[in-house]
CSV table of C-alpha atoms in Angstrom, one decimal:
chain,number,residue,atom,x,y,z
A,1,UNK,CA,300.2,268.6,-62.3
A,2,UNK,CA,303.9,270.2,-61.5
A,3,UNK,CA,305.8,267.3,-60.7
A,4,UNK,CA,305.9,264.0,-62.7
A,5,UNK,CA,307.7,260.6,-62.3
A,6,UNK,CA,309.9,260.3,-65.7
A,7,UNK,CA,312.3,257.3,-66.4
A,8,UNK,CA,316.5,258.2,-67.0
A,9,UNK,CA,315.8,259.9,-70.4
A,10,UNK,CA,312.7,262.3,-69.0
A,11,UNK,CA,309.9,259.9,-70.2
A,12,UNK,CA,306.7,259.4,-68.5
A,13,UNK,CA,306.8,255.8,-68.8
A,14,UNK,CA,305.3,253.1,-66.3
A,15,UNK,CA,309.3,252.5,-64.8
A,16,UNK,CA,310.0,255.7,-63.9
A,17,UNK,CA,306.7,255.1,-61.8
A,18,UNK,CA,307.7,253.8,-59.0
A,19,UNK,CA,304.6,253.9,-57.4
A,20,UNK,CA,302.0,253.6,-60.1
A,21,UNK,CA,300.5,256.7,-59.8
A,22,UNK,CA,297.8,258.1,-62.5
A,23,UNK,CA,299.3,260.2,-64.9
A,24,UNK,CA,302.5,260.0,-63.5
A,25,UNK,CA,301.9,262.2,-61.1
A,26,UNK,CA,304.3,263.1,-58.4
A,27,UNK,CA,303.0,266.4,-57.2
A,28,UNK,CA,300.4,268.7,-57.4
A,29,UNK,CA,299.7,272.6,-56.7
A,30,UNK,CA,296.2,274.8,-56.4
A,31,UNK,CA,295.5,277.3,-58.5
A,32,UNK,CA,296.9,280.1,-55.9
A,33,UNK,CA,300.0,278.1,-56.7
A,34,UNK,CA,301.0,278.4,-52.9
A,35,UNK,CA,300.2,274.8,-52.1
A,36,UNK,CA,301.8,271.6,-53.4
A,37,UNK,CA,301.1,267.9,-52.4
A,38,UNK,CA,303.9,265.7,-53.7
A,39,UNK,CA,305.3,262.4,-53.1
A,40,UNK,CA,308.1,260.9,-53.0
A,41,UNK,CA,309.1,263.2,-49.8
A,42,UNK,CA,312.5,264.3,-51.3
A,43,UNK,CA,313.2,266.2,-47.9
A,44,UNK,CA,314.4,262.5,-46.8
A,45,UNK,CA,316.8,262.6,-49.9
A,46,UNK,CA,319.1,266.0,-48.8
A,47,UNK,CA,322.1,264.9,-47.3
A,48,UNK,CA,325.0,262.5,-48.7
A,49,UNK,CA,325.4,261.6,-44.6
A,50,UNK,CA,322.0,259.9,-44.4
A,51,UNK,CA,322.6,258.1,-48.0
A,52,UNK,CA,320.9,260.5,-50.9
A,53,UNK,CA,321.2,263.9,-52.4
A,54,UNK,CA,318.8,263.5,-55.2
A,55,UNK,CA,315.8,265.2,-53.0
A,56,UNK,CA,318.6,268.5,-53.0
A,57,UNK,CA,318.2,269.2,-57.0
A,58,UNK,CA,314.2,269.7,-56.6
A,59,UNK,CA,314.7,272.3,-53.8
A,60,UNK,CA,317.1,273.8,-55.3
A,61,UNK,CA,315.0,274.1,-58.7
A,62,UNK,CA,312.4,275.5,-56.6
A,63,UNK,CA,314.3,278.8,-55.4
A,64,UNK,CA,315.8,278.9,-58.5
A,65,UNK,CA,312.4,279.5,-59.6
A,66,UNK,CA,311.2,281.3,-56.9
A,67,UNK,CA,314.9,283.9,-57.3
A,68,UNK,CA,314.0,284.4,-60.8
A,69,UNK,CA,310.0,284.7,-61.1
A,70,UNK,CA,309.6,282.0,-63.2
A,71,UNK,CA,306.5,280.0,-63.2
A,72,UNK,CA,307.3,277.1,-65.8
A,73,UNK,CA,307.6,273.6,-64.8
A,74,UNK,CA,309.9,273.5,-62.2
A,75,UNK,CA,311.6,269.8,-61.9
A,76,UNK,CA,310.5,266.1,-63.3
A,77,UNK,CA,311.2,263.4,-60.0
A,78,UNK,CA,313.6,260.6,-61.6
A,79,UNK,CA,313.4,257.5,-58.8
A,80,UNK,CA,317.3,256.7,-58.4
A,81,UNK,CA,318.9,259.7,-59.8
């Protein structure tokens, strides 16, 4: 698991799930870590003109991470924020 549905204070809890996914589980990546299946699709969420910007922070974590070689967790999906 590398991505996981948390509530407002970064807890797994079933109302940070918006879609009542096992585990909390919002995305996944092989063990090559070169491919990741996630959902919500935060690429609709990237521009304040169509509504939402909160899809933005987990690309940007992501070449953060990818700039600076880290391979920790790279972002918990909070529905709303």
């Amino acid at each position: 698991m590398l991505l996981r549905y948390v509530d407002a204070s970064g807890r797994a809890t079933a109302e940070g799930n918006p879609n009542g996914s096992l585990n909390n589980i919002a995305g996944i990546i092989n063990r090559g870590r070169n491919v990741l299946g996630m959902m919500p699709h935060p690429e609709h969420a990237t521009e304040k003109l169509l509504g939402n910007e909160d899809g933005l922070k987990l690309f940007r974590s992501l070449v953060q991470t990818v700039r600076g070689g880290r391979t920790e967790r790279l972002a918990s999906v909070v529905p709303g924020h």
